Short mmCIF file of C-alpha atoms in Angstrom, two decimals:
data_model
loop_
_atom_site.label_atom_id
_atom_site.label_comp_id
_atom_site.label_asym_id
_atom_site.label_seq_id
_atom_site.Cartn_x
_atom_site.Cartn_y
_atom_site.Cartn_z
CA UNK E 1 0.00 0.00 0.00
CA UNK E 2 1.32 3.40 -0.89
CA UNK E 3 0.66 7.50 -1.63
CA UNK E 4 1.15 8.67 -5.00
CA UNK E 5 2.09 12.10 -5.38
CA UNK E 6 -0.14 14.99 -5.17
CA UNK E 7 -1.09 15.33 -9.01
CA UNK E 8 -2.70 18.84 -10.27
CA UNK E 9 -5.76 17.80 -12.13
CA UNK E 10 -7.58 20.13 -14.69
CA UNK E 11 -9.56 22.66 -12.15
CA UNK E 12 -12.41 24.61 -13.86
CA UNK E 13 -15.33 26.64 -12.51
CA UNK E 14 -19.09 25.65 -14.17
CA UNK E 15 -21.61 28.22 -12.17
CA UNK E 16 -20.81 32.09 -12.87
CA UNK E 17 -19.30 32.95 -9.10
CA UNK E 18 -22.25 35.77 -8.70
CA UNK E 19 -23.84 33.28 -6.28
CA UNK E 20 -23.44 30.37 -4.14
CA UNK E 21 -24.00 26.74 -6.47
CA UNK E 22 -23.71 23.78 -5.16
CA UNK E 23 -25.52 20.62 -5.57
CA UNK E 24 -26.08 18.67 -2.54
CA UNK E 25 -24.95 15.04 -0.68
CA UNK E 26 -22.17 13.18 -2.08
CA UNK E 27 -24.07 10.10 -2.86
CA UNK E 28 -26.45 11.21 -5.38
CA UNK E 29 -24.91 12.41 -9.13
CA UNK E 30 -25.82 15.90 -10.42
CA UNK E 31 -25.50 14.69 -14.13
CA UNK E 32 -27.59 13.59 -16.23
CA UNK E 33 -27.62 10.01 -18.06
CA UNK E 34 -25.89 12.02 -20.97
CA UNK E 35 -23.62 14.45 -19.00
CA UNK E 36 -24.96 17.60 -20.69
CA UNK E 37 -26.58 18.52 -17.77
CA UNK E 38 -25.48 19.31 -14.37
CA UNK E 39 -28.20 20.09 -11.90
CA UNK E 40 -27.78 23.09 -9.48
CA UNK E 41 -29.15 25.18 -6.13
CA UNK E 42 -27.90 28.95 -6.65
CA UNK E 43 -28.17 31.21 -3.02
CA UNK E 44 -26.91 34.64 -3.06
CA UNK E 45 -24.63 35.07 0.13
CA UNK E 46 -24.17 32.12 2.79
CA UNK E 47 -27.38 32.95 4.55
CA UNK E 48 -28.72 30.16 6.94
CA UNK E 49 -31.59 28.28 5.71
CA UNK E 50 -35.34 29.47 7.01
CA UNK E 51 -39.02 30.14 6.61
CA UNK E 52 -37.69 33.15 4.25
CA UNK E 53 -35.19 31.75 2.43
CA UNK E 54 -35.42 30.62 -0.95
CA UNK E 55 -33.00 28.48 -3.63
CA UNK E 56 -33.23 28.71 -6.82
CA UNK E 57 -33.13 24.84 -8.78
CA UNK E 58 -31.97 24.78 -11.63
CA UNK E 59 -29.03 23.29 -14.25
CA UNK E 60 -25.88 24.24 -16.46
CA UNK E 61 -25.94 23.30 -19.80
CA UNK E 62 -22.66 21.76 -20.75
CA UNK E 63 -23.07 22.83 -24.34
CA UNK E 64 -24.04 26.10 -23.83
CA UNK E 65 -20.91 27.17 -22.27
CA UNK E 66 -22.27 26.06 -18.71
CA UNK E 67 -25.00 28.78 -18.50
CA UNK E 68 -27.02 28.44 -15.53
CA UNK E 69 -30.76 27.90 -16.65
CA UNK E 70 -33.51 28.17 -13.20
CA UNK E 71 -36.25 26.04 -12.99
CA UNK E 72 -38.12 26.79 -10.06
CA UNK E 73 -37.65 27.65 -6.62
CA UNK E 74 -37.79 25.91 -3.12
CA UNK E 75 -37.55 26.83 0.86
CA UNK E 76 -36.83 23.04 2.07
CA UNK E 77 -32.78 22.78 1.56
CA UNK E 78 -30.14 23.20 3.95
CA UNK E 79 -25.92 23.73 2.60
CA UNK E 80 -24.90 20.17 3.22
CA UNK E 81 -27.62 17.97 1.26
CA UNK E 82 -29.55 21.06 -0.67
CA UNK E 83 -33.28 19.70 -1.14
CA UNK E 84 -32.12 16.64 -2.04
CA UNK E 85 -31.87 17.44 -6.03
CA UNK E 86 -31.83 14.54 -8.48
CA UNK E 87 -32.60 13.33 -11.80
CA UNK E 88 -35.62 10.53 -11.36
CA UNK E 89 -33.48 7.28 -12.22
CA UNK E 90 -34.99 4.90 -14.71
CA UNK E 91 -36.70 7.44 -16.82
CA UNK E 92 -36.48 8.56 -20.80
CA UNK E 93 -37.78 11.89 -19.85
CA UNK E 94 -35.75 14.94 -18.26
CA UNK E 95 -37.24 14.70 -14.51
CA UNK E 96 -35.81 15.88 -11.16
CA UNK E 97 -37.18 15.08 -7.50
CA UNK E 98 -36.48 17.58 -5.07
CA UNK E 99 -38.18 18.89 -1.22
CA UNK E 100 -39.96 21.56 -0.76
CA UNK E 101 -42.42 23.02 2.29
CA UNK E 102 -45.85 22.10 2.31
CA UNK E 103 -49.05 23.71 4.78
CA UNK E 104 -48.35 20.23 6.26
CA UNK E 105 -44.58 19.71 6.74
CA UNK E 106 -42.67 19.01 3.82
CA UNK E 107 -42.95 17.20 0.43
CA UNK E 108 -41.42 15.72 -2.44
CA UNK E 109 -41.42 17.70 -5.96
CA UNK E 110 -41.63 15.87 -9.26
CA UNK E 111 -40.47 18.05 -11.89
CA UNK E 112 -40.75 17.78 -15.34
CA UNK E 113 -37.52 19.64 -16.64
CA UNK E 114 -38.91 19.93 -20.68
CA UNK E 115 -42.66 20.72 -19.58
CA UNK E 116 -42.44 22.56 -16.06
CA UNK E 117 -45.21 20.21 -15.12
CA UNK E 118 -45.01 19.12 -10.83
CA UNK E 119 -46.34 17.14 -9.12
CA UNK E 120 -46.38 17.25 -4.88
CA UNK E 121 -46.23 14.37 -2.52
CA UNK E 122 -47.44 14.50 1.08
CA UNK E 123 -43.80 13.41 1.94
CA UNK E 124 -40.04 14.68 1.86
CA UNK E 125 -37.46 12.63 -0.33
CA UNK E 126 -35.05 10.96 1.51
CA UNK E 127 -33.71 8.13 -0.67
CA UNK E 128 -35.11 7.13 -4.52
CA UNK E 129 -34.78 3.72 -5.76
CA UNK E 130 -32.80 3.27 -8.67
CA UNK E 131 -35.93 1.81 -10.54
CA UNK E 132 -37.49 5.30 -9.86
CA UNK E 133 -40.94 3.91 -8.48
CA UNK E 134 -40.41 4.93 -4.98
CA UNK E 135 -38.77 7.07 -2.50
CA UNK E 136 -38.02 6.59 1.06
CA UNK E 137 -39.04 9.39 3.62
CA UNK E 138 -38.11 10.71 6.81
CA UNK E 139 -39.04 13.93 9.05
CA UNK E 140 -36.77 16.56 7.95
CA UNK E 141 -38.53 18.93 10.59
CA UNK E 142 -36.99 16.61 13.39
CA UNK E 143 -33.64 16.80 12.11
CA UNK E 144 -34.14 20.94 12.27
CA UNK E 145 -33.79 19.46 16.35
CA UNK E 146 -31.74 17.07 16.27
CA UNK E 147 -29.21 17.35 13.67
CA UNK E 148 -29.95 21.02 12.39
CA UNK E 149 -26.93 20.82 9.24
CA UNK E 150 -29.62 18.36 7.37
CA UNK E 151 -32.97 19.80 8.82
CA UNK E 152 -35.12 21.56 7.45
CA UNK E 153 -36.56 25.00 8.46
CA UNK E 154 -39.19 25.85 6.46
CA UNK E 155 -42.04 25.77 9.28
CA UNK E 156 -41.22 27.04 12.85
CA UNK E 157 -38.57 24.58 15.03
CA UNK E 158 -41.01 21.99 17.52
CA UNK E 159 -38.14 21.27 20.18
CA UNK E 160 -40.10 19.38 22.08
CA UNK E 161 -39.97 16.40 20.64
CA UNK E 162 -41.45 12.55 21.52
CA UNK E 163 -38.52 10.75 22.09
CA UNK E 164 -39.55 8.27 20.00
CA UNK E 165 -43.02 7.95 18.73
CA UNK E 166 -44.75 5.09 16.93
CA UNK E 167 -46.23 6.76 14.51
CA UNK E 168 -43.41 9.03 12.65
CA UNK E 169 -40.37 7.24 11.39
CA UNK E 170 -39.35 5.52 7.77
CA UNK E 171 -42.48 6.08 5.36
CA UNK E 172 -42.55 3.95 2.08
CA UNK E 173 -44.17 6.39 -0.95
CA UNK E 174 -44.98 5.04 -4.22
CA UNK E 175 -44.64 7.43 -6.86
CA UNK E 176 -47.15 6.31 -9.35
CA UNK E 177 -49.84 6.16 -7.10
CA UNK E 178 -48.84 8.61 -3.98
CA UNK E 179 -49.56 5.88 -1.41
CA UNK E 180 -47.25 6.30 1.65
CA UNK E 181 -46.67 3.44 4.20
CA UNK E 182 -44.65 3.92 7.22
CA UNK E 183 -42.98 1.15 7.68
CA UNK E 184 -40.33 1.49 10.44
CA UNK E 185 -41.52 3.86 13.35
CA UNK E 186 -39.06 5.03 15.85
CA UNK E 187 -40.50 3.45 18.66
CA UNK E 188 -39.74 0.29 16.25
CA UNK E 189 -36.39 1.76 16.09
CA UNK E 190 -35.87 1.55 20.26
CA UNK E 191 -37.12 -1.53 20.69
CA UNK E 192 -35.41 -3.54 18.44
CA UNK E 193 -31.42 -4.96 20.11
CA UNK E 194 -32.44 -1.98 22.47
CA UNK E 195 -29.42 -0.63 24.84
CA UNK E 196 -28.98 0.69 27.81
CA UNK E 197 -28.86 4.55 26.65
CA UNK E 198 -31.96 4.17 24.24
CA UNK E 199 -34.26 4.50 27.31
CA UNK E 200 -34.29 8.39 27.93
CA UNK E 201 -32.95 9.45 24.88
CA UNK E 202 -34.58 11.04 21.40
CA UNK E 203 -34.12 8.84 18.05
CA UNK E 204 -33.99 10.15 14.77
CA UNK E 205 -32.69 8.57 11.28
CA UNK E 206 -30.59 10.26 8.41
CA UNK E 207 -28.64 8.95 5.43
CA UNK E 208 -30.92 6.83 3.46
CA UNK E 209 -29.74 4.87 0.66
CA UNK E 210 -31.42 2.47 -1.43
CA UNK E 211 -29.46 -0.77 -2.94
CA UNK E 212 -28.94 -0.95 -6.97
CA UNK E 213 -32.24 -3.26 -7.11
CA UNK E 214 -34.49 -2.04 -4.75
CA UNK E 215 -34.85 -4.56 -2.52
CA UNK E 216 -33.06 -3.13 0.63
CA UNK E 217 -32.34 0.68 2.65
CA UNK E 218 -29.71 1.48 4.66
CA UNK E 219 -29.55 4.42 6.85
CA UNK E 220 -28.37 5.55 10.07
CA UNK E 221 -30.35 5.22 13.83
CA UNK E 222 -28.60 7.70 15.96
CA UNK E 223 -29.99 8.60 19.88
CA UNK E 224 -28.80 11.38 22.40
CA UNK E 225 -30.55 12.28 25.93
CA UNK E 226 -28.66 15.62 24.61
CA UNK E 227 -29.26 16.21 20.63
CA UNK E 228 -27.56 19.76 20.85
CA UNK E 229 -24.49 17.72 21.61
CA UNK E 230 -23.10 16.15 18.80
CA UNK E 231 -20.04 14.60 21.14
CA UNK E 232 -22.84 12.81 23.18
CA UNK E 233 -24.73 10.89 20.16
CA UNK E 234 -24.95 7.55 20.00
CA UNK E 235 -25.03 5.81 16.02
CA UNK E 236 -25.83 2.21 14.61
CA UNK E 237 -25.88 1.53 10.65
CA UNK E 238 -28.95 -0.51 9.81
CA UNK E 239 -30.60 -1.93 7.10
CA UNK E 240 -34.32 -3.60 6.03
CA UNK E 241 -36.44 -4.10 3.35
CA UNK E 242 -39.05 -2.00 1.84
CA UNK E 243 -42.09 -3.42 3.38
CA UNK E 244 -40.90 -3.14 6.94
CA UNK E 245 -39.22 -7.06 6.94
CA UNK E 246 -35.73 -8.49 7.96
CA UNK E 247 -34.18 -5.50 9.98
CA UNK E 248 -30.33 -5.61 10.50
CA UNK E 249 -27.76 -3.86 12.99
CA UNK E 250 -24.87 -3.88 10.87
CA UNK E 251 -22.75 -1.57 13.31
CA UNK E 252 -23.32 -0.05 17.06
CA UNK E 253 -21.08 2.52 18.59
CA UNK E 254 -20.76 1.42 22.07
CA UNK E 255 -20.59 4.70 23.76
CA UNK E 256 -20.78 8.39 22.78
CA UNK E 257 -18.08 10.28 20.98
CA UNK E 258 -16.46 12.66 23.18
CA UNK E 259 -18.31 11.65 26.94
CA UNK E 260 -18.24 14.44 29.17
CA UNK E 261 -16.92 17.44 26.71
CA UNK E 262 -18.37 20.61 26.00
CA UNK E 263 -20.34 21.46 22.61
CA UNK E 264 -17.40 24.70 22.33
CA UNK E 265 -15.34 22.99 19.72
CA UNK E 266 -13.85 23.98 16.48
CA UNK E 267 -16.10 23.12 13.81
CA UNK E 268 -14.91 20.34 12.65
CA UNK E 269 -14.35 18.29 15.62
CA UNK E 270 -17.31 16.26 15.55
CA UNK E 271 -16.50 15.21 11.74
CA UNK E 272 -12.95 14.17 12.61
CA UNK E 273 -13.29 12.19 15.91
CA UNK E 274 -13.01 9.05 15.56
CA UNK E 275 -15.86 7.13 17.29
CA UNK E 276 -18.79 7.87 14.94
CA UNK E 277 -20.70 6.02 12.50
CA UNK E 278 -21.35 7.66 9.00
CA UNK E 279 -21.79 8.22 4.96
CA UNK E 280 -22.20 4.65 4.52
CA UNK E 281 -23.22 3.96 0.80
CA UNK E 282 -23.91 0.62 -1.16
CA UNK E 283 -20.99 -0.86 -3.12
CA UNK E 284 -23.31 -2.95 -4.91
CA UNK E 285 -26.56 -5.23 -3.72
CA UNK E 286 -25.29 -7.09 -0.54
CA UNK E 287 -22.08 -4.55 0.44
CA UNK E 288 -22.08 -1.21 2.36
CA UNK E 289 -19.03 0.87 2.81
CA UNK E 290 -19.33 3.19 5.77
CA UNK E 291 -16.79 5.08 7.82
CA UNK E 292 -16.79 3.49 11.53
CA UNK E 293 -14.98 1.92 14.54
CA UNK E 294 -14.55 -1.31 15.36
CA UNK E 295 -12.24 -2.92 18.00
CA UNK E 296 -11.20 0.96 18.44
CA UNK E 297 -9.87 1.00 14.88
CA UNK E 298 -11.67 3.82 13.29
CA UNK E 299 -11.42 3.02 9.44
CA UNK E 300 -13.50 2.94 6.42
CA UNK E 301 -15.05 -0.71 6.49
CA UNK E 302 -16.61 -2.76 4.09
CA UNK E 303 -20.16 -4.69 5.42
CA UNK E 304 -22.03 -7.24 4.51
CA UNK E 305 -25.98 -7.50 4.03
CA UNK E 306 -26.17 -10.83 4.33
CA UNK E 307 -23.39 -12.12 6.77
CA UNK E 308 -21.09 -10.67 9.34
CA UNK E 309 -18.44 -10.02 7.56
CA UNK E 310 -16.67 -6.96 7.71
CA UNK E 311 -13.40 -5.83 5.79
CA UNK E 312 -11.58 -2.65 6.64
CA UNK E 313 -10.84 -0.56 3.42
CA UNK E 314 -7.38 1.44 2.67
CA UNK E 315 -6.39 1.16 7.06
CA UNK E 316 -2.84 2.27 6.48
CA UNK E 317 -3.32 5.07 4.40
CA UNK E 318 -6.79 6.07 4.72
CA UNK E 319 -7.52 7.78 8.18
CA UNK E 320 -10.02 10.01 7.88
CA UNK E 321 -13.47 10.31 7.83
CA UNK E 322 -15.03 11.60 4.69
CA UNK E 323 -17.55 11.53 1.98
CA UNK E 324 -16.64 8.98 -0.21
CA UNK E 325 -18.24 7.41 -3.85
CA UNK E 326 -17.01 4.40 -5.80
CA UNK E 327 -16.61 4.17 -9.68
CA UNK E 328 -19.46 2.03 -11.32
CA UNK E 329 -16.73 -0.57 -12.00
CA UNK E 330 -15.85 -0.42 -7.71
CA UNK E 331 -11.90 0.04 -8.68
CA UNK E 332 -11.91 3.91 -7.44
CA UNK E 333 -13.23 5.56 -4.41
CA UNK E 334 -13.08 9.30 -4.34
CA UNK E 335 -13.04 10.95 -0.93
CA UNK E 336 -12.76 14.00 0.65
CA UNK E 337 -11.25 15.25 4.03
CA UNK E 338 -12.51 17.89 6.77
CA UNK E 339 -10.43 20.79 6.68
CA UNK E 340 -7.21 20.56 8.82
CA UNK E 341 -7.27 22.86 11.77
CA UNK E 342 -3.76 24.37 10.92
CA UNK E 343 -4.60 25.66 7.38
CA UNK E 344 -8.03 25.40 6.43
CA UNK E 345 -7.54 23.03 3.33
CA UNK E 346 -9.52 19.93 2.59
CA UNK E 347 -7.87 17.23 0.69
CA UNK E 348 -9.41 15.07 -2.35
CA UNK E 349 -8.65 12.19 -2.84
CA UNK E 350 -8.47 9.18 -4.85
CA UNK E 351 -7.57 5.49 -3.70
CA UNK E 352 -7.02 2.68 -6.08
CA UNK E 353 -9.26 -0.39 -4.47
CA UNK E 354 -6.92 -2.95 -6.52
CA UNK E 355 -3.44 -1.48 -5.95
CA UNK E 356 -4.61 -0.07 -2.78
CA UNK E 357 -2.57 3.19 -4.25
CA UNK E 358 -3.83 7.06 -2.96
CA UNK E 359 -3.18 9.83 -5.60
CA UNK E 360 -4.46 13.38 -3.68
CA UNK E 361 -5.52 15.29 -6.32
CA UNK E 362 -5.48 18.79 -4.47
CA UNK E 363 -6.66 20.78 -1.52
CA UNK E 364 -9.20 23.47 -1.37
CA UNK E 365 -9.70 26.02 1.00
CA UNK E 366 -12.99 25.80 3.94
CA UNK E 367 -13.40 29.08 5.07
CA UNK E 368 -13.28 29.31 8.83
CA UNK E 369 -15.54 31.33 9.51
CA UNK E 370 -18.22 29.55 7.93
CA UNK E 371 -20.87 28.13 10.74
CA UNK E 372 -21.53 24.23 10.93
CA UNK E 373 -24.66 24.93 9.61
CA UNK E 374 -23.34 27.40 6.99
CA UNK E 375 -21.00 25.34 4.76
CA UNK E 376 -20.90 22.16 2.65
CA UNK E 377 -17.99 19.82 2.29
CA UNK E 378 -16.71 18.67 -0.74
CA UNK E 379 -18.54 15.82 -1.47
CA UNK E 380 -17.07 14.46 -4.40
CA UNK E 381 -18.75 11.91 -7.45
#
């Protein structure tokens, strides 16, 4: 195993630089199936996300010299995962999903890029399936409480919150005929290889992924008696099918990550410590890579669906956490780093899963005085 040397790739800018453009999480691609088109939120100034504050959806047209061409408008996005943009998988036509606030909460938009047609479901996108026939929803106006960088904050912040009701959790919604199904509650969530901090604490889910055939979701089942404490959340990576059947605990963290520290930390603390669970995403239908600890090893890991296998990925050269993708052929991940505290810079980087080779393509500046809630990471596709 060994580091190439940093290489200085092509660097070019798409969006005009009069606004903020950025697409959203790392494990959805902003291209279309041809690669003319690269979908797009623009913001004007780093504002925090709120009842008033709108982003503008739209694309840049690759042969039109990258001009940025709006669509429409929403006020359910936040800087790390935007509204959850995406082209609608599976499909001849030119159609995005996307969130956006509703009377009721929030709601999935599908958008109809050639005819500016929508059409509204009674429930925010969390995860599509690659088929395109359904999406997998959670409440995005919990995770304004309990993990505000991904909430949303379209209606007023509820605070106090059921620690973990049965009727809110993992809804099922069919998008030909709108019917939603919830089909893991978070009362399910607490009872199920319960431990001992569970009791007393409030449960939420994020990261959502559905496999390449649509038969199982992943996503993360993380618990704090303090949510505005990120150093005092607990995580487990999980995983079930669609209709509610053969639920998995792939990973636990046994404790919290920082016990007993304050929530005054640099920024970027939480992302780099060690003892945390996150951005797992399938490799293909029965393999999840996720960055995690086990035996006090904190390394990017390889798990299986179906067994108890587990593989660590890249241990002696890749250390830290990050937001990582894999080539459709699985012999490249691209990954980013959190910014180092002496300079600022985040690398990119590219590992070789054959040679088990690194090459860092570069490092870009974060600036500091951007908020937790008022930035987004790399993410590299």
């Amino acid at each position: 195993m060994s580091r190439k040397e940093t290489c200085e790739p092509k660097i070019r800018r798409v969006s005009d630089g009069f606004s903020h453009c950025f697409f959203g999480y790392y494990d959805k691609c902003p291209w279309d199936q041809s690669n003319r088109y690269l979908l797009s939120h623009s913001i004007l100034g780093a504002q925090l996300p709120s009842e008033d504050t709108l982003a503008t959806i739209g694309y840049c047209d690759a042969e039109a010299g990258n001009e940025f061409i709006p669509l429409t408008t929403t006020d359910s996005w936040n800087w790390q995962q935007g509204s959850m943009l995406q082209w609608l998988e599976n499909c001849s036509e030119k159609k995005i999903l996307f969130n956006r606030t509703t009377p009721q909460g929030y709601g999935t938009v599908l958008f109809d890029i050639d005819s500016n047609e929508e059409r509204l479901y009674g429930r925010p996108l969390a995860a599509a399936s690659p088929q395109g026939d359904f999406i997998v929803s959670y409440n995005y106006g919990r995770l304004a409480v309990t993990h505000s960088a991904i909430g949303y904050f379209g209606h007023p912040v509820d605070c106090d919150l059921e620690f973990c009701p049965a009727n809110d959790g993992l809804f099922f919604l069919d998008l030909e005929t709108g019917k939603e199904v919830l089909f893991f509650s978070y009362k399910d969530a607490s009872i199920f290889s319960p431990e001992d901090s569970m009791s007393e604490a409030t449960h939420w889910f994020s990261h959502a992924a559905v496999n390449p055939s649509g038969g199982r979701v992943l996503f993360l089942h993380r618990w704090s008696e303090c949510v505005t404490d990120e150093n005092q959340w607990f995580h487990r990576l999980m995983t079930i099918s669609p209709d509610g059947s053969d639920v998995k605990v792939l990973q636990s963290s046994e404790y919290p990550l920082l016990a007993g520290q304050t929530n005054d930390v640099w920024t970027y603390e939480y992302e780099k410590n060690v003892n945390q669970i996150s951005h797992p995403v399938w490799l293909d239908d029965n393999h999840i890579l996720a960055w995690s600890t086990r035996n006090g090893r904190s390394r990017y890991h390889r798990y299986s669906d179906r067994s108890a296998d587990v593989e660590e990925i890249g241990g002696h050269i890749l250390r830290e956490n990050g937001h990582f993708t894999c080539s459709p052929n699985k012999k490249w991940l691209l990954t980013d780093t959190y910014p180092d505290p002496d300079d600022f810079k985040r690398g990119l980087l590219l590992f070789d899963m054959e040679t088990e080779e690194v090459t860092r393509l570069g490092d870009f500046f974060a600036d500091p005085s951007l908020t937790k809630d008022a930035r987004c990471d790399l993410h590299p596709r």
